[in-house]
XYZ file of C-alpha atoms in Angstrom:
329
model
C 31.681 -158.642 -80.501
C 32.334 -162.343 -80.568
C 35.806 -163.616 -80.305
C 37.347 -164.971 -83.311
C 38.807 -168.471 -82.533
C 41.468 -170.536 -83.954
C 43.306 -168.104 -86.269
C 46.629 -169.291 -85.002
C 45.968 -172.814 -86.334
C 46.575 -171.497 -89.789
C 49.785 -169.697 -89.141
C 51.521 -172.413 -91.250
C 49.205 -171.662 -94.139
C 50.665 -168.088 -94.604
C 54.221 -169.592 -94.826
C 52.810 -172.183 -97.265
C 51.249 -169.149 -99.425
C 54.618 -167.529 -99.444
C 56.409 -170.598 -100.557
C 53.910 -170.999 -103.467
C 54.291 -167.418 -104.474
C 58.153 -167.872 -104.403
C 57.883 -171.139 -106.657
C 55.945 -169.303 -109.333
C 52.710 -167.919 -110.717
C 49.419 -168.725 -109.220
C 47.448 -170.672 -111.842
C 44.860 -168.646 -113.715
C 41.286 -168.757 -112.533
C 39.216 -170.350 -115.169
C 35.893 -170.122 -113.553
C 33.724 -166.965 -113.497
C 34.326 -164.770 -110.615
C 32.567 -161.786 -109.246
C 32.839 -158.771 -107.049
C 29.988 -157.291 -105.262
C 30.181 -153.368 -104.677
C 27.903 -152.636 -101.630
C 26.727 -149.386 -103.305
C 25.591 -147.790 -106.639
C 27.931 -147.383 -109.566
C 30.686 -145.080 -109.041
C 32.361 -144.121 -105.671
C 34.797 -146.083 -103.327
C 33.286 -149.554 -103.436
C 33.078 -149.546 -107.292
C 36.573 -148.376 -107.589
C 37.679 -151.359 -105.210
C 35.843 -153.846 -107.186
C 37.332 -152.359 -110.386
C 40.779 -152.427 -108.990
C 40.717 -156.333 -108.367
C 38.786 -156.957 -111.697
C 41.216 -154.811 -113.887
C 44.225 -155.909 -112.047
C 43.492 -159.686 -112.182
C 42.517 -159.594 -115.902
C 45.432 -157.264 -116.822
C 47.998 -159.691 -115.106
C 46.328 -162.620 -116.889
C 45.393 -164.214 -113.324
C 41.804 -164.848 -114.539
C 40.869 -166.284 -117.847
C 37.271 -164.504 -117.979
C 36.538 -161.037 -117.060
C 35.452 -160.421 -113.223
C 31.781 -159.433 -113.078
C 31.102 -156.347 -110.966
C 27.518 -156.314 -109.463
C 26.110 -153.570 -107.174
C 24.299 -154.059 -104.069
C 23.363 -150.727 -102.321
C 21.635 -150.455 -99.070
C 22.300 -149.818 -95.330
C 25.835 -148.462 -95.953
C 27.006 -151.821 -96.778
C 24.682 -153.983 -94.406
C 22.494 -155.309 -97.313
C 25.576 -157.023 -99.102
C 26.868 -158.106 -95.655
C 23.731 -159.937 -95.001
C 23.285 -161.298 -98.382
C 26.707 -162.954 -98.301
C 26.001 -164.404 -94.835
C 22.374 -165.682 -95.535
C 22.488 -166.495 -99.267
C 25.973 -166.885 -100.597
C 28.088 -167.874 -97.701
C 30.114 -170.601 -99.272
C 30.615 -169.123 -103.033
C 34.288 -169.702 -103.651
C 34.330 -167.350 -106.653
C 32.858 -164.375 -104.816
C 34.454 -161.508 -103.305
C 32.835 -158.361 -101.913
C 34.438 -154.858 -101.464
C 34.831 -153.436 -98.180
C 36.860 -150.573 -96.530
C 37.562 -148.967 -93.220
C 34.119 -147.607 -93.231
C 32.688 -151.156 -93.143
C 34.795 -151.678 -90.011
C 33.195 -148.488 -88.592
C 29.842 -149.858 -89.278
C 30.126 -153.045 -87.763
C 31.554 -151.322 -84.776
C 28.452 -149.284 -84.469
C 26.228 -152.208 -84.968
C 24.881 -151.193 -88.262
C 24.910 -154.585 -89.822
C 22.173 -156.110 -88.100
C 22.752 -159.624 -86.493
C 26.062 -160.204 -87.958
C 29.370 -159.389 -86.255
C 32.774 -158.616 -87.777
C 34.081 -162.209 -87.477
C 30.968 -163.465 -89.424
C 32.912 -163.201 -92.705
C 36.432 -164.180 -93.892
C 38.438 -161.181 -94.480
C 40.506 -161.670 -97.380
C 42.795 -158.829 -97.735
C 43.585 -155.221 -99.008
C 45.111 -154.079 -102.226
C 45.379 -150.343 -101.543
C 45.111 -147.692 -98.778
C 44.618 -143.858 -98.330
C 45.389 -142.061 -95.140
C 43.423 -139.443 -92.972
C 44.957 -136.154 -92.559
C 44.588 -133.078 -90.284
C 44.268 -130.027 -92.342
C 43.971 -126.244 -91.604
C 43.999 -123.127 -93.887
C 47.325 -121.763 -94.946
C 46.993 -118.641 -92.937
C 45.868 -120.448 -89.728
C 47.886 -119.823 -86.642
C 48.988 -123.400 -86.037
C 52.385 -124.527 -87.547
C 52.046 -127.958 -86.133
C 49.707 -130.468 -84.764
C 51.074 -129.837 -81.071
C 49.992 -126.210 -81.403
C 46.579 -127.017 -82.402
C 46.077 -129.507 -79.914
C 47.246 -127.056 -77.184
C 44.733 -124.557 -78.369
C 41.998 -127.161 -78.412
C 42.492 -128.566 -74.946
C 42.401 -124.908 -73.738
C 39.377 -123.766 -75.715
C 37.669 -126.819 -77.367
C 34.547 -125.016 -78.173
C 36.262 -122.258 -80.159
C 37.754 -124.594 -82.855
C 35.292 -126.057 -85.482
C 36.273 -129.397 -87.162
C 34.460 -130.372 -90.369
C 34.230 -133.077 -92.652
C 32.075 -135.058 -95.129
C 30.259 -137.412 -92.602
C 28.137 -137.042 -89.567
C 29.186 -137.914 -85.977
C 30.262 -141.625 -85.910
C 31.663 -141.514 -89.488
C 35.059 -142.157 -90.516
C 35.924 -138.523 -90.823
C 34.632 -137.835 -87.284
C 36.541 -140.832 -85.983
C 39.702 -139.282 -87.174
C 38.978 -136.179 -85.342
C 37.916 -138.214 -82.189
C 40.753 -140.366 -82.177
C 43.151 -137.344 -82.403
C 41.384 -135.619 -79.743
C 41.788 -138.696 -77.379
C 45.401 -138.815 -78.199
C 45.713 -135.419 -76.767
C 43.732 -136.762 -73.629
C 40.671 -134.410 -74.727
C 37.291 -136.061 -74.660
C 35.757 -136.494 -78.106
C 32.365 -135.281 -76.552
C 34.123 -131.824 -76.319
C 34.792 -131.511 -79.932
C 32.953 -129.005 -82.244
C 32.101 -130.889 -85.278
C 30.218 -129.780 -88.384
C 29.007 -132.347 -90.985
C 29.075 -131.884 -94.556
C 27.690 -133.628 -97.707
C 31.095 -134.577 -98.877
C 34.713 -133.885 -98.628
C 34.741 -131.252 -101.221
C 32.075 -129.361 -99.352
C 33.967 -129.562 -96.204
C 37.364 -128.317 -97.878
C 35.465 -125.323 -99.448
C 34.302 -124.363 -95.937
C 37.732 -124.616 -94.593
C 38.931 -122.259 -97.429
C 36.105 -119.881 -96.643
C 37.059 -119.856 -92.882
C 33.704 -121.226 -91.921
C 35.420 -124.366 -90.075
C 39.104 -124.140 -88.876
C 40.062 -127.802 -89.127
C 39.246 -130.300 -91.889
C 39.923 -134.150 -91.442
C 40.327 -135.211 -94.968
C 42.296 -137.746 -96.830
C 45.733 -137.442 -98.289
C 44.963 -138.393 -101.816
C 42.266 -135.659 -102.104
C 44.574 -132.854 -101.060
C 47.244 -133.138 -103.832
C 45.869 -130.486 -105.806
C 45.310 -128.045 -103.024
C 48.926 -128.909 -101.693
C 50.102 -127.312 -104.939
C 47.877 -124.355 -104.786
C 49.441 -123.180 -101.319
C 45.910 -122.712 -99.820
C 46.230 -125.255 -97.202
C 48.632 -126.598 -94.524
C 48.505 -130.354 -93.630
C 49.526 -130.398 -89.947
C 49.650 -134.281 -89.982
C 49.334 -137.425 -91.891
C 47.444 -140.228 -89.974
C 49.899 -142.876 -91.487
C 52.366 -145.177 -89.943
C 55.248 -143.439 -91.689
C 55.626 -140.454 -94.060
C 54.484 -140.763 -97.554
C 56.624 -140.060 -100.581
C 56.171 -137.551 -103.479
C 54.221 -134.420 -102.826
C 53.471 -135.467 -99.350
C 56.972 -136.182 -98.186
C 57.218 -132.758 -96.017
C 54.149 -133.659 -94.065
C 54.887 -135.254 -90.582
C 52.869 -137.924 -89.146
C 50.959 -137.475 -86.063
C 53.083 -140.103 -84.284
C 56.231 -138.061 -85.113
C 54.575 -135.195 -83.413
C 53.827 -137.332 -80.036
C 50.206 -138.472 -81.039
C 49.704 -142.058 -81.384
C 46.844 -142.140 -83.881
C 46.702 -143.595 -87.488
C 43.939 -143.793 -89.924
C 44.430 -145.925 -92.891
C 41.475 -146.046 -95.279
C 42.103 -149.495 -96.571
C 40.528 -150.900 -99.824
C 39.799 -154.571 -99.370
C 37.456 -157.518 -99.644
C 36.025 -160.254 -97.735
C 34.397 -163.648 -98.544
C 31.453 -165.790 -97.207
C 31.930 -167.473 -93.761
C 31.769 -170.941 -95.137
C 34.120 -170.661 -98.123
C 36.695 -173.728 -97.759
C 40.156 -172.998 -96.506
C 41.336 -174.248 -99.856
C 39.212 -171.728 -101.816
C 40.160 -168.849 -99.409
C 43.750 -169.643 -99.586
C 43.741 -169.529 -103.337
C 42.301 -166.176 -103.331
C 44.946 -165.168 -100.769
C 47.750 -166.234 -102.926
C 46.073 -164.724 -105.984
C 45.697 -161.206 -104.286
C 49.282 -161.439 -102.748
C 50.785 -161.924 -106.116
C 48.852 -159.259 -107.710
C 49.983 -156.786 -105.248
C 53.579 -157.450 -106.185
C 52.974 -156.924 -110.085
C 54.067 -153.608 -111.722
C 50.960 -153.620 -113.846
C 48.915 -153.435 -110.586
C 51.155 -150.725 -108.865
C 50.454 -148.625 -111.963
C 46.680 -149.223 -111.555
C 46.704 -148.454 -107.904
C 48.648 -145.222 -108.192
C 46.274 -144.088 -111.041
C 43.421 -144.330 -108.583
C 45.330 -142.291 -105.869
C 45.960 -145.033 -103.511
C 49.276 -145.998 -101.571
C 50.610 -149.544 -101.242
C 49.061 -151.831 -98.652
C 49.573 -155.503 -98.629
C 47.741 -157.387 -95.836
C 46.358 -160.674 -96.635
C 44.719 -163.758 -95.257
C 44.923 -164.138 -91.471
C 46.973 -161.351 -90.930
C 44.287 -159.037 -92.484
C 41.590 -160.917 -90.774
C 43.029 -160.059 -87.240
C 43.894 -156.402 -88.424
C 40.287 -156.015 -89.231
C 38.931 -157.401 -85.969
C 41.421 -155.346 -83.874
C 40.228 -152.156 -85.927
C 36.516 -153.027 -84.949
C 37.319 -153.532 -81.260
C 38.970 -150.066 -81.333
C 36.195 -148.324 -83.019
C 33.586 -150.099 -80.820
C 35.524 -148.867 -77.661
C 35.317 -145.293 -78.887
C 31.787 -145.733 -80.061
C 30.834 -146.690 -76.485
C 32.836 -143.986 -75.004
C 30.736 -141.316 -76.810
C 27.283 -143.127 -76.620
C 27.078 -143.889 -80.367
C 26.594 -147.861 -80.239
C 23.248 -149.010 -81.091
């Protein structure tokens, strides 16, 4: 992957953004704005666009409703190529992205373009991966599961809603690596979606489900599952407060499923910084906090060059893992 150059040049711009936010509200955008969801209506990318569109309108930060358009194809590749090749300098266009986009970039699924061929704008919310077993499983902790996995890797079936190389597989692979176990030794079963994988766990067809915290709330209340670890930096609150992180248990692995946005590579610094300021202010509002919570997301506020660096580091990590197991195209 190409090296992103010159980010340090803009360090002062972040301080400037903070000063502008402290001084008062960002001026409302009067021009028409658009968010591209790189998928069909419904689903995560649609949710991500609606999160920005509804939040910006509700807080009065845009004068006209944000248009949401759909550009499915290539798991995000069509939209990524369109922005780079056609709308590379559009100052009023943002595109929904997620951790899944970083995975696909690492796997070389976006064609000729690399992760640093767009301007990563920021993330407004996040979910976190989780290591889940049946309530009657023999493991009470992640450490117990990992000890059995290292002793008999072929006897414990992981499963999730994605194929080898997907986000859900990456969660399992990184957890295995944290236990000094090669991801190649994992027994992994692919399902059409998280719901099907969870049903397989409850039916004892698999022993471990690598899901997401937000989708587990109802099952936690039912007492049918045990979450051995949250793949978050720190414990989450509310119904997740008793779930330890993997790091607490000695396994340095996190899996944040961020919901964010990018812009075209030739968008001006001025236009880019205006969006950074707008998104930063949106994330601080109570109205937006309610919208985010209603969509099952946890707070995440990374914007501008901080977010840009974060995404590029993620892609490097995923690329290394993909090369290790022979997934890179």
